[in-house]
Short mmCIF file of C-alpha atoms in Angstrom, two decimals:
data_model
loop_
_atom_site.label_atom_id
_atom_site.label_comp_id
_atom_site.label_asym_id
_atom_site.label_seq_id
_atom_site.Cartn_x
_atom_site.Cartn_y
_atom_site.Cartn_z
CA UNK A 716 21.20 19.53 40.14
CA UNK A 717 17.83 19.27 38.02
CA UNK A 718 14.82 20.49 39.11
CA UNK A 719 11.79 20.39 37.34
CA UNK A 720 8.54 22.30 38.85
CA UNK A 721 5.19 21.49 38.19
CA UNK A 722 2.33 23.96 38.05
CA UNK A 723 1.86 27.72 38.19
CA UNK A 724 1.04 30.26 41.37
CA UNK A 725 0.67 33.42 39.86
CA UNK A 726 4.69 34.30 39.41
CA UNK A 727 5.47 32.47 43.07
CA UNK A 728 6.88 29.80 41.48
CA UNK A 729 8.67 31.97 38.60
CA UNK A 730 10.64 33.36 41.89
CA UNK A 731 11.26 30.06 43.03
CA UNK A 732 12.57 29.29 39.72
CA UNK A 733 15.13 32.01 39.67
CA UNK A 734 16.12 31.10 43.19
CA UNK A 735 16.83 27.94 42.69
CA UNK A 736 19.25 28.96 39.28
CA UNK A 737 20.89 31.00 41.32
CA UNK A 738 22.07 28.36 43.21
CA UNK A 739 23.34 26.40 40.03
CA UNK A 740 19.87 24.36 39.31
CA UNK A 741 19.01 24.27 36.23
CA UNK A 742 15.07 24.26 35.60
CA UNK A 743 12.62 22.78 33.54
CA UNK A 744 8.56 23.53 34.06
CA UNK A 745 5.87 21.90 33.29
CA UNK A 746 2.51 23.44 33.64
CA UNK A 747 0.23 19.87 33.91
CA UNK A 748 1.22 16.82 35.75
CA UNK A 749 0.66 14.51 32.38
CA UNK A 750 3.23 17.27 30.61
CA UNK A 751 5.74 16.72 33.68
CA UNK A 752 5.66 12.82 33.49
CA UNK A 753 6.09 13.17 29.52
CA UNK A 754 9.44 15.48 30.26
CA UNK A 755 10.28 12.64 32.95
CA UNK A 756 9.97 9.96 30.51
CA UNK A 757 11.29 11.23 27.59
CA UNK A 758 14.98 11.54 29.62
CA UNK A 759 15.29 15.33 30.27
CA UNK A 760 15.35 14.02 33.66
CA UNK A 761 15.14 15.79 37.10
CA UNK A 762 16.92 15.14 40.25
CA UNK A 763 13.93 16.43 42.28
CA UNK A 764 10.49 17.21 41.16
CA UNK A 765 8.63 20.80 42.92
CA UNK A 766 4.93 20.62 42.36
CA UNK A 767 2.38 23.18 43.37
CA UNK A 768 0.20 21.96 46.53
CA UNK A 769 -3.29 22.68 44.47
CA UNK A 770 -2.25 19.81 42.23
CA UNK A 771 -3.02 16.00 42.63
CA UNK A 772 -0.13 15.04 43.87
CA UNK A 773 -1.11 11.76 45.04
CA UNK A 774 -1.70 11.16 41.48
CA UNK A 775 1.75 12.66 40.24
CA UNK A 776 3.59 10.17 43.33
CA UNK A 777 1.30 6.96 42.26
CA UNK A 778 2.26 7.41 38.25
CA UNK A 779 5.90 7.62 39.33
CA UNK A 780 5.71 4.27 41.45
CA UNK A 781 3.83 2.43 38.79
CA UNK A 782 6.06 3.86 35.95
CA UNK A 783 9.06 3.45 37.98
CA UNK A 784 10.24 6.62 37.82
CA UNK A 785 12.71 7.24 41.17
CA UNK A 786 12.31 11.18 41.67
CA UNK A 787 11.97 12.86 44.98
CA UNK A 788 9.19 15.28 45.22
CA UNK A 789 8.21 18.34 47.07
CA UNK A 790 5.07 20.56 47.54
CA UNK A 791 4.90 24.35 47.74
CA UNK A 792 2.45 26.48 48.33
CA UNK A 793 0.79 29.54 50.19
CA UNK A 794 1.94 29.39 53.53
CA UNK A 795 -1.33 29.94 55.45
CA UNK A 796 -2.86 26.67 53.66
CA UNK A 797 -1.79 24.07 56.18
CA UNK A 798 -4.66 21.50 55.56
CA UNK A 799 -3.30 21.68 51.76
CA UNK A 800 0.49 21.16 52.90
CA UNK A 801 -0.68 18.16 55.58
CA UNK A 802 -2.23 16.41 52.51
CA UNK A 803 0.63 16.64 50.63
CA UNK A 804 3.02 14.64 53.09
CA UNK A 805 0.11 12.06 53.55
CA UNK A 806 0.21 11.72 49.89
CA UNK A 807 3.76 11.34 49.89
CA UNK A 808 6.09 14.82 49.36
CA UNK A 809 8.97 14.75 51.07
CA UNK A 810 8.91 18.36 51.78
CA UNK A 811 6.23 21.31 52.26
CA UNK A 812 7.83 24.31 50.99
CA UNK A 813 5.63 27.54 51.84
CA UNK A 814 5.38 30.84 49.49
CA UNK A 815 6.79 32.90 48.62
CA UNK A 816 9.81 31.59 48.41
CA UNK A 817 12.96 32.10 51.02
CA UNK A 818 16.18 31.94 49.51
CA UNK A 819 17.54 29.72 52.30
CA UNK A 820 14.95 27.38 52.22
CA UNK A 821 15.05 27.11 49.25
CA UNK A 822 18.86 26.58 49.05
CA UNK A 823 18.29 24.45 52.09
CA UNK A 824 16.35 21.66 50.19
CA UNK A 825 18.16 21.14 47.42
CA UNK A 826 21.47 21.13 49.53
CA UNK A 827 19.49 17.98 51.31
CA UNK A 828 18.28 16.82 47.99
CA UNK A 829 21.93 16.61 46.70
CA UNK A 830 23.45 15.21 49.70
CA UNK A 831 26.55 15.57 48.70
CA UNK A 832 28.64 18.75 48.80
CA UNK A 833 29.74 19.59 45.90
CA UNK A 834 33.14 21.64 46.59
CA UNK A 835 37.09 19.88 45.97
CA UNK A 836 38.68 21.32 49.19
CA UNK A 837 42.49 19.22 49.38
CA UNK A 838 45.35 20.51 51.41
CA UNK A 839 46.64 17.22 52.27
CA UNK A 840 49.38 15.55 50.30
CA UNK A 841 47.73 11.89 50.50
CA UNK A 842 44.64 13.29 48.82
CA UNK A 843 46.46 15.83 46.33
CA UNK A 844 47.85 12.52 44.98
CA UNK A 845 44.96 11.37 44.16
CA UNK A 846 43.93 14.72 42.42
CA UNK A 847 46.92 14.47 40.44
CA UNK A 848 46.21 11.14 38.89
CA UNK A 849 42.42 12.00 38.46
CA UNK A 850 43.67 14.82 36.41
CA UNK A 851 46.23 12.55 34.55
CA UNK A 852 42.93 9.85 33.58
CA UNK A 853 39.93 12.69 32.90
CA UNK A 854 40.60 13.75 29.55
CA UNK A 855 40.23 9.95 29.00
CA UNK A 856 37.58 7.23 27.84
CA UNK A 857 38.22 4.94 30.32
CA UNK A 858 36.21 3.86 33.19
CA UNK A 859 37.03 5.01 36.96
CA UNK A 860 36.42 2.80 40.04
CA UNK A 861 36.12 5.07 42.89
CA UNK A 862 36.85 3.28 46.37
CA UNK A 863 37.02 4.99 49.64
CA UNK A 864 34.70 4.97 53.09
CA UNK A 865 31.33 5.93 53.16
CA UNK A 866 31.28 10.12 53.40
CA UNK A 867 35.50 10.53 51.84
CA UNK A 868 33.97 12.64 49.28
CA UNK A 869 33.70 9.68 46.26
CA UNK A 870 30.00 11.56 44.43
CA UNK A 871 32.44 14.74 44.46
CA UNK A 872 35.68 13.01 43.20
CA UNK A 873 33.40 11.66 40.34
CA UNK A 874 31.95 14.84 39.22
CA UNK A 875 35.43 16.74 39.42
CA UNK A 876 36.67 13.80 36.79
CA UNK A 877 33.32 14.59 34.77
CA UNK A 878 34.20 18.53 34.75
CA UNK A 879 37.67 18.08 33.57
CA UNK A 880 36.97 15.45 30.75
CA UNK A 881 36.44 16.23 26.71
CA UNK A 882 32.52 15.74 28.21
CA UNK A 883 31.80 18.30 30.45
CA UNK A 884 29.01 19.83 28.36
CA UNK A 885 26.99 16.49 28.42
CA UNK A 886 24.95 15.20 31.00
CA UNK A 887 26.13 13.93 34.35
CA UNK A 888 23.51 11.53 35.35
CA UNK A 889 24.50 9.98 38.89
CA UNK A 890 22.12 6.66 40.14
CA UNK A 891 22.55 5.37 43.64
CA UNK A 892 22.39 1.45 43.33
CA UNK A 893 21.96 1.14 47.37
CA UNK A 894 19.35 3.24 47.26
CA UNK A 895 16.95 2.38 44.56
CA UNK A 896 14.99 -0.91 45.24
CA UNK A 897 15.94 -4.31 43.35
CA UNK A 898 12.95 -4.42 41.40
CA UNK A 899 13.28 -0.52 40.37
CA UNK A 900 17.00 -0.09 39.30
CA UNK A 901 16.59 -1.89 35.77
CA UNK A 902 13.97 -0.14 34.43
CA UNK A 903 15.07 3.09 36.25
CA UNK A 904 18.75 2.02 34.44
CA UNK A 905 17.68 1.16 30.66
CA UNK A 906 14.44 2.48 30.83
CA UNK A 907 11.37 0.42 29.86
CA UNK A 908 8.49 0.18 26.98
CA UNK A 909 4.61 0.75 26.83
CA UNK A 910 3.13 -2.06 28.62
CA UNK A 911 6.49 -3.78 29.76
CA UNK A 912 4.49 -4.37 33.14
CA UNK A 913 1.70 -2.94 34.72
CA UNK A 914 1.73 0.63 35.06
CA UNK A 915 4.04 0.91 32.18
CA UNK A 916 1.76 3.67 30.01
CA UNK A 917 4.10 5.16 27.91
CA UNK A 918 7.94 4.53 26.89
CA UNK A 919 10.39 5.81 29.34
CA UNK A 920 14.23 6.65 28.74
CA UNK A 921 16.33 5.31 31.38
CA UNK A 922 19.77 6.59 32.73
CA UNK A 923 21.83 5.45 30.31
CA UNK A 924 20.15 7.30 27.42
CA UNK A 925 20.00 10.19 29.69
CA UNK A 926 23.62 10.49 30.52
CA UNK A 927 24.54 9.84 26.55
CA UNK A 928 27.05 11.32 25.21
CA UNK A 929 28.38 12.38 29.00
CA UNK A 930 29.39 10.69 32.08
CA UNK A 931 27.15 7.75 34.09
CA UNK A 932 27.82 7.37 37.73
CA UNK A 933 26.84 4.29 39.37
CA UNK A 934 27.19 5.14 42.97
CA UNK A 935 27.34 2.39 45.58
CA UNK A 936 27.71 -0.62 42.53
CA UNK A 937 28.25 -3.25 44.95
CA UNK A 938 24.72 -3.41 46.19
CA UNK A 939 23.37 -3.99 42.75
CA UNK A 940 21.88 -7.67 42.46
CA UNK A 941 24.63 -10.25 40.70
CA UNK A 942 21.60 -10.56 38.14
CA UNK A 943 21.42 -7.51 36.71
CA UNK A 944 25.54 -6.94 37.08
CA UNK A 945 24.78 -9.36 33.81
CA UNK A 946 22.80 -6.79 31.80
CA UNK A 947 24.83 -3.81 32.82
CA UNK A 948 28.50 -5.53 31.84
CA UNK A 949 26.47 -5.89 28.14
CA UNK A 950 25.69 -2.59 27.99
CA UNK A 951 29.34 -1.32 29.24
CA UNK A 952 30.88 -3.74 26.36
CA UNK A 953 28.67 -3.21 23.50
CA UNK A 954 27.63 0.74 24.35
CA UNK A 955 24.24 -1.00 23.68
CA UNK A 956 20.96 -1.19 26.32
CA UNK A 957 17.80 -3.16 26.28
CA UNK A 958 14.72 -1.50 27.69
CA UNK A 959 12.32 -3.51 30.22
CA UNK A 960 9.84 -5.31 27.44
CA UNK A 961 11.96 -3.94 24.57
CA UNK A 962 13.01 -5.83 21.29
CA UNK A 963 15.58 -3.64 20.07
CA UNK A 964 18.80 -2.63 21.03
CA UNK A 965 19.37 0.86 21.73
CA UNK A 966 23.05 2.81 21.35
CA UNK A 967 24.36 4.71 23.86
CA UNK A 968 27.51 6.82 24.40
CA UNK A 969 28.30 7.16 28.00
CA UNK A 970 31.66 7.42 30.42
CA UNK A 971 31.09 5.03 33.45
CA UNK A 972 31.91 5.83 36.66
CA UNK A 973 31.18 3.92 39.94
CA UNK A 974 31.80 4.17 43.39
CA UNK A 975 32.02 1.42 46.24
CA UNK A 976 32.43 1.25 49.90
CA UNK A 977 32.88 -1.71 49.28
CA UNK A 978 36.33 -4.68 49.05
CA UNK A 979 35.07 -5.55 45.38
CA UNK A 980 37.74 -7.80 44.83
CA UNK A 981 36.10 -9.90 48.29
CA UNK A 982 32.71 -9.78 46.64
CA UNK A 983 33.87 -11.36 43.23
CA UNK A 984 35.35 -14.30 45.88
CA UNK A 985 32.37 -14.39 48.16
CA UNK A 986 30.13 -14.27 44.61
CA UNK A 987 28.50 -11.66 45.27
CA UNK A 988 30.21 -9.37 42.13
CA UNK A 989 31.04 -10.66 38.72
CA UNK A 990 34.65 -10.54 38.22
CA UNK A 991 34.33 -9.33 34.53
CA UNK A 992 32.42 -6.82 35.68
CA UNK A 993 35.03 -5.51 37.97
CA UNK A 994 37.53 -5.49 35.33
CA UNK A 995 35.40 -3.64 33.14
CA UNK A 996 35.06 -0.77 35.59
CA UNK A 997 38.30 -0.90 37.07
CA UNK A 998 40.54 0.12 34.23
CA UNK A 999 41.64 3.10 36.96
CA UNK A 1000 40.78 3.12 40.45
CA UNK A 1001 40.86 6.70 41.91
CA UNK A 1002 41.17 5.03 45.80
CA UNK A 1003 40.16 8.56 48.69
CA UNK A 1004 42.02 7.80 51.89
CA UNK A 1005 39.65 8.17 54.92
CA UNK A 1006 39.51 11.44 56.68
CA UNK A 1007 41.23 10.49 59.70
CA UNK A 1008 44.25 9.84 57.09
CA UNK A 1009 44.73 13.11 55.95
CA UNK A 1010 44.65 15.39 58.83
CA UNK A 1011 45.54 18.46 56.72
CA UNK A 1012 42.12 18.38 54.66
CA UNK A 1013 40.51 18.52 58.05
CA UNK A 1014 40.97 21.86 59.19
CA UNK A 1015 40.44 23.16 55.16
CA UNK A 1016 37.34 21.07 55.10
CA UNK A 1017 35.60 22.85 58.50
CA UNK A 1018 36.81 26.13 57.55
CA UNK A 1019 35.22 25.61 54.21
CA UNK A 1020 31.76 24.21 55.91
CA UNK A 1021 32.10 27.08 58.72
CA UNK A 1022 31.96 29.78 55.75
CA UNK A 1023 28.98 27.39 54.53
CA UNK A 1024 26.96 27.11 57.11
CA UNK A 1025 27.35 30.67 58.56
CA UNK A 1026 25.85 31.85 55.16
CA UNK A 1027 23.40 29.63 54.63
CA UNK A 1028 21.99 30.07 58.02
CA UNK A 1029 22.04 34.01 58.01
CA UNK A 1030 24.94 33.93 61.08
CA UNK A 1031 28.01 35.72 61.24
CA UNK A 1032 31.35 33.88 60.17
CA UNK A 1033 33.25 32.86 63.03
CA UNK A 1034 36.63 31.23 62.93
CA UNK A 1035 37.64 28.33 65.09
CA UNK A 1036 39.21 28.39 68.48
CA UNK A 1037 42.48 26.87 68.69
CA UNK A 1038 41.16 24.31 71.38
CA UNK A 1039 38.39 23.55 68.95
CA UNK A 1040 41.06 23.03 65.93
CA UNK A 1041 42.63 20.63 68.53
CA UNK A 1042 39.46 18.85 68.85
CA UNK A 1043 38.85 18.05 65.50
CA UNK A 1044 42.48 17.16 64.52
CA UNK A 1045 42.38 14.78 67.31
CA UNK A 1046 38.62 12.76 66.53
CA UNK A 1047 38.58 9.40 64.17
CA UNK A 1048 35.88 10.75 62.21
CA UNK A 1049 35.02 7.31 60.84
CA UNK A 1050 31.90 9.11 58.67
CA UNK A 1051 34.79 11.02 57.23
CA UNK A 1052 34.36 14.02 55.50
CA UNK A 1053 30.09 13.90 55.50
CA UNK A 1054 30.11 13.59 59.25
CA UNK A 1055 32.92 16.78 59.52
CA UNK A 1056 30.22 18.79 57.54
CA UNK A 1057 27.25 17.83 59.67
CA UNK A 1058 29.60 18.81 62.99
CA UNK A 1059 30.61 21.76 61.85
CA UNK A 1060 26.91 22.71 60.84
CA UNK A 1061 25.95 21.94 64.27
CA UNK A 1062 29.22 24.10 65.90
CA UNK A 1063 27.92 27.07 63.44
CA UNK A 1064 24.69 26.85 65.51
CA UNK A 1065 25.51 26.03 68.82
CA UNK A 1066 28.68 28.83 68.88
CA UNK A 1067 27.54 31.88 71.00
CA UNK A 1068 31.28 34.15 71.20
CA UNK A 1069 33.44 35.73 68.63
CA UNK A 1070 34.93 32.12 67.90
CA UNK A 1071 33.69 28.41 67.49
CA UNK A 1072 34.68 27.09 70.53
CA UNK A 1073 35.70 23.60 71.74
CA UNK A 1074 32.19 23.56 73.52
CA UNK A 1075 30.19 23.61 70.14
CA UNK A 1076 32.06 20.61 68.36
CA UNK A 1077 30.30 18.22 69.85
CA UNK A 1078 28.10 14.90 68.55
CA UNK A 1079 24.46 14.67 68.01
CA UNK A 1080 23.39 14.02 71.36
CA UNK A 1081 25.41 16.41 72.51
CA UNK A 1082 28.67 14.29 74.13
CA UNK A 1083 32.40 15.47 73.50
CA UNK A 1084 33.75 14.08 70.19
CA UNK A 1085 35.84 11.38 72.26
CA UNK A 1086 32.32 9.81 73.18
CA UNK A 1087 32.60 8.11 76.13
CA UNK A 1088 36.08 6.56 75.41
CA UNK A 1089 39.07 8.05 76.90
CA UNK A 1090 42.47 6.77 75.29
CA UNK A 1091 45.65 7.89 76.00
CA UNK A 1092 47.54 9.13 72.88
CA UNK A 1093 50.68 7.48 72.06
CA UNK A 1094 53.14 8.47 69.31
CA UNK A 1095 52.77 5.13 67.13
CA UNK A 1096 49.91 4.94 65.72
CA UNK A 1097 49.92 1.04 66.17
CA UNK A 1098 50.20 1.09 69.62
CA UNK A 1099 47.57 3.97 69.82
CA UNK A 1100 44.58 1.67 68.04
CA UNK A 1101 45.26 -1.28 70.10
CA UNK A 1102 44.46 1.41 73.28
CA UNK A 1103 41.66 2.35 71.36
CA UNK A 1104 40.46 -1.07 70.85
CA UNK A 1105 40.96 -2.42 74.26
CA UNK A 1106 39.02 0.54 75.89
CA UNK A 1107 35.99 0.16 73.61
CA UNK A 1108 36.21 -3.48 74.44
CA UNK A 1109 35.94 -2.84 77.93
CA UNK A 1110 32.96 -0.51 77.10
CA UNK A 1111 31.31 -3.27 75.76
CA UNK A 1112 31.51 -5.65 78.81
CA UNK A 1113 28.08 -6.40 79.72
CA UNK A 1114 25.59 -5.15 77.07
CA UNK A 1115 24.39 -7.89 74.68
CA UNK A 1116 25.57 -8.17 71.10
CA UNK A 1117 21.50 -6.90 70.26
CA UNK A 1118 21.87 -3.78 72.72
CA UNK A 1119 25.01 -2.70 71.18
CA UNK A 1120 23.72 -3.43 67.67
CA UNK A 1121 20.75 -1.03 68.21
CA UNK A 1122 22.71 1.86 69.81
CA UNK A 1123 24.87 1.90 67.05
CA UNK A 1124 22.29 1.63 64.52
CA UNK A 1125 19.93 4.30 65.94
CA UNK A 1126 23.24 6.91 67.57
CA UNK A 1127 24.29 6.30 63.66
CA UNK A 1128 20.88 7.47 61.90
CA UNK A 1129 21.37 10.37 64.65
CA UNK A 1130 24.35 11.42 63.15
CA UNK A 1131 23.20 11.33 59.55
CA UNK A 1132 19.86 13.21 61.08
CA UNK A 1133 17.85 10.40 60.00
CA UNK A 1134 19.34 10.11 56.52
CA UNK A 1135 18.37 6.38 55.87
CA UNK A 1136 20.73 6.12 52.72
CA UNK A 1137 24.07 8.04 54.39
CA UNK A 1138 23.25 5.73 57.79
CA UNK A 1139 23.33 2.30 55.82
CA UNK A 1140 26.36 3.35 54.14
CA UNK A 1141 28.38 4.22 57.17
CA UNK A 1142 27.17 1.13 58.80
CA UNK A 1143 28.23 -1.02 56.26
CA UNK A 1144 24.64 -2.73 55.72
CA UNK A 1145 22.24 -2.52 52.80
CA UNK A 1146 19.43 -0.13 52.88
CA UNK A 1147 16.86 -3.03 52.94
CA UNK A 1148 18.69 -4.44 56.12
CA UNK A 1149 18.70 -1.19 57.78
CA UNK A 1150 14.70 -0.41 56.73
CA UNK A 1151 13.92 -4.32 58.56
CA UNK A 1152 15.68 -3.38 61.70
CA UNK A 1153 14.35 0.47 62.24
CA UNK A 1154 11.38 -1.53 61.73
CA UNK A 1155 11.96 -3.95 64.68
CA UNK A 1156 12.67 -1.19 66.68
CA UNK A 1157 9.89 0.79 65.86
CA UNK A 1158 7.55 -2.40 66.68
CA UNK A 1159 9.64 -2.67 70.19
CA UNK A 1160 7.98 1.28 70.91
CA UNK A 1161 11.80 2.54 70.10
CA UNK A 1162 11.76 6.40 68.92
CA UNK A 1163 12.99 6.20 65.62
CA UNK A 1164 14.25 9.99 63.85
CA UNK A 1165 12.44 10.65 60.71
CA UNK A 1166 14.62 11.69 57.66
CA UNK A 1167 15.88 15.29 58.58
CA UNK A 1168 15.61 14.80 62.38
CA UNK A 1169 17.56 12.99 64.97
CA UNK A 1170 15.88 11.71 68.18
CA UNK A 1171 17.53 14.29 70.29
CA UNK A 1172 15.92 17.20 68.13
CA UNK A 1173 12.43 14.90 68.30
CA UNK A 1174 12.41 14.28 71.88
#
């Protein structure tokens, strides 16, 4: 995690600074807006940017748009200026963060920021296997596919490879290809020159130089465009990059990793992936079983995010009930392991006795973890998803293929508590086809959560 804070509040931020080290950030701080967009371009980098309030920060958000730089920023401030920390959103922060600074708030947004957690927890023999021949292929040069369901855990796979290789002193520079528009994700990948296109004032580094000499993720690589799949299998064969308006090559030394959701071997057929591409990055593929197919991580995994969640929120550590074990051993968890870690945050709030309790695993909108489906449980586990898939069929029976569409689209953005990016993955779709149909809904007068909410929590 890189953070880079803009500005000065007599020592506040300082304290924010040390916070935010503490919880394995590491800093850089720029004093001027013009001095943080040089540090941005030149390919220090920054995974999220903290700026103080008092600053134009509608100019900071418009340079980054026209220069093309994708960087999440937040606002801090004294808390008592609320006209100050209104203007901020408007201008387009993500976040108001008052001061001085909390610890858990702190911890809180860069935890969101991340997205990911970032702690290996395997008990179960299906995923220790794939452990075992992650270790065998680290030490190596050679590139990693990473395939498993959206939320198995494939950001934390990659940077467990990236710890145990010969570079784990270089950079690990991770770029989300679903979530970065079309237009965006070249420049953002091999960086662009002075007046490459308008609002290009100055030279900018892009990823690859970033991450040279350590390890590139590309996260989500199926939803790049077939176009520039082109550019980036020249840059993977040659260890060379072009950037945007630029006339000469530039070297890089980088280990590629990338992850997909994603069949990639359907997409080369259906055209939608170049098939030299895919052998390029597929010289190992590290494949995660789903969740649901290694029931021994799951009780590791919420006993892990119990001890999490209970510190992070300032509650006592409670251990699970054996009803609620039952509970979770039992559920289909098809957001895997990132929708485990957002029930078991939501148990560690909801508990009230000495123990989690069955009563506090529940969904977002408050429903058992069944749903509304009630199947039998059968010994084969053939027999026992063809009950499963008659009695959601029969659930079905009435609604139109629209109505059923929309629930699942807006019960899914519940469960990622409005996480755009985590909701499109889960649902299979790209982020653009999820933005056009919140959009629809949103025209229909249909209460759509805002990132960090869910409509339950809204309503």
């Amino acid at each position: 995690m890189r953070l880079l804070i803009v500005g000065s509040l007599n020592g506040q931020l300082t304290a924010a600074t040390r916070i935010a080290m503490d919880k394995g950030a590491s800093v850089l701080q720029a004093d001027t807006i013009d001095t943080a967009l040089r540090t941005l371009r030149s390919g220090r980098g920054a995974d999220l940017v903290m700026i103080d309030v008092s600053l134009p920060i509608q100019r900071l958000i418009t340079s980054l748009e026209e220069e093309r730089i994708h960087v999440p920023v937040v606002a801090c401030g004294i808390a008592t200026d609320a006209k100050a920390a209104v203007a901020a959103i408007r201008a387009g922060a993500k976040e108001y963060i008052p001061l001085p600074p909390d610890a858990e708030l702190i911890a809180a947004v860069l935890s969101a920021v991340t997205a990911d957690s970032r702690d290996l927890v395997v008990r179960d023999e299906a995923m220790q296997a794939v452990l075992k021949l992650a270790d065998q292929v680290a030490g190596s040069e050679a590139s990693i596919l990473i395939t498993g369901e959206s939320g198995t855990g494939k950001e934390v796979l990659a940077r467990y490879v990236h710890r145990k290789s010969a570079r784990v002193d270089k950079p690990f520079v991770s770029v989300n290809c679903a979530a970065i528009p079309e237009n965006l994700l070249e420049s953002e990948l091999f960086g662009h020159e002075k007046g490459a296109f308008t609002g290009a004032v100055a030279r900018r580094v892009g990823k690859f130089e970033e991450a040279s000499g350590g390890t590139l993720l590309l996260d989500e690589i199926s939803e790049m465009d077939v176009r520039l799949q082109a550019k980036l299998l020249r840059a993977i064969q040659e260890r060379m990059i072009d950037r945007v308006g630029g006339g000469k090559p530039v070297p890089v030394d980088i280990r590629i990793i990338a992850t997909s959701n994603r069949n990639l071997a359907d997409a080369v057929k259906e055209g939608r992936f170049r098939e030299d591409l895919l052998y390029r990055l597929n010289v190992v593929n590290l494949k995660i079983p789903s969740l649901r197919d290694r029931p021994a991580d799951i009780l590791a995994l919420a006993e892990h995010f119990g001890r999490k969640y209970a510190e992070i929120n300032g509650m006592p550590e409670r251990p699970l009930s054996a009803d609620a074990k039952r509970e979770l051993i039992a559920a289909r968890w098809p957001g895997n392991v990132r929708e485990l870690e957002n029930t078991i945050h939501r148990a560690v709030l909801l508990a009230s006795g000495i123990e989690i309790g069955v009563e506090a695993i529940r969904s977002p909108d408050g429903a058992r973890m069944e749903g509304n489906v009630t199947v039998p449980r059968s010994t084969d586990p053939a027999a026992r998803a063809a009950q499963t898939a008659e009695a959601v069929t029969r659930a079905l029976v009435g609604r139109t293929v629209a109505e059923v569409e929309r629930d699942l689209i807006l019960d899914t953005l519940d469960h990622c508590l409005g996480n755009r990016t985590h909701a499109a993955k889960i649902l299979g779709i790209s982020i653009r086809t999820l933005r056009n149909k919140l959009n629809e809904y949103e025209a229909e007068g249909i209460d759509v959560p805002d990132p960090g909410t869910s409509r339950i929590a809204t309503a």
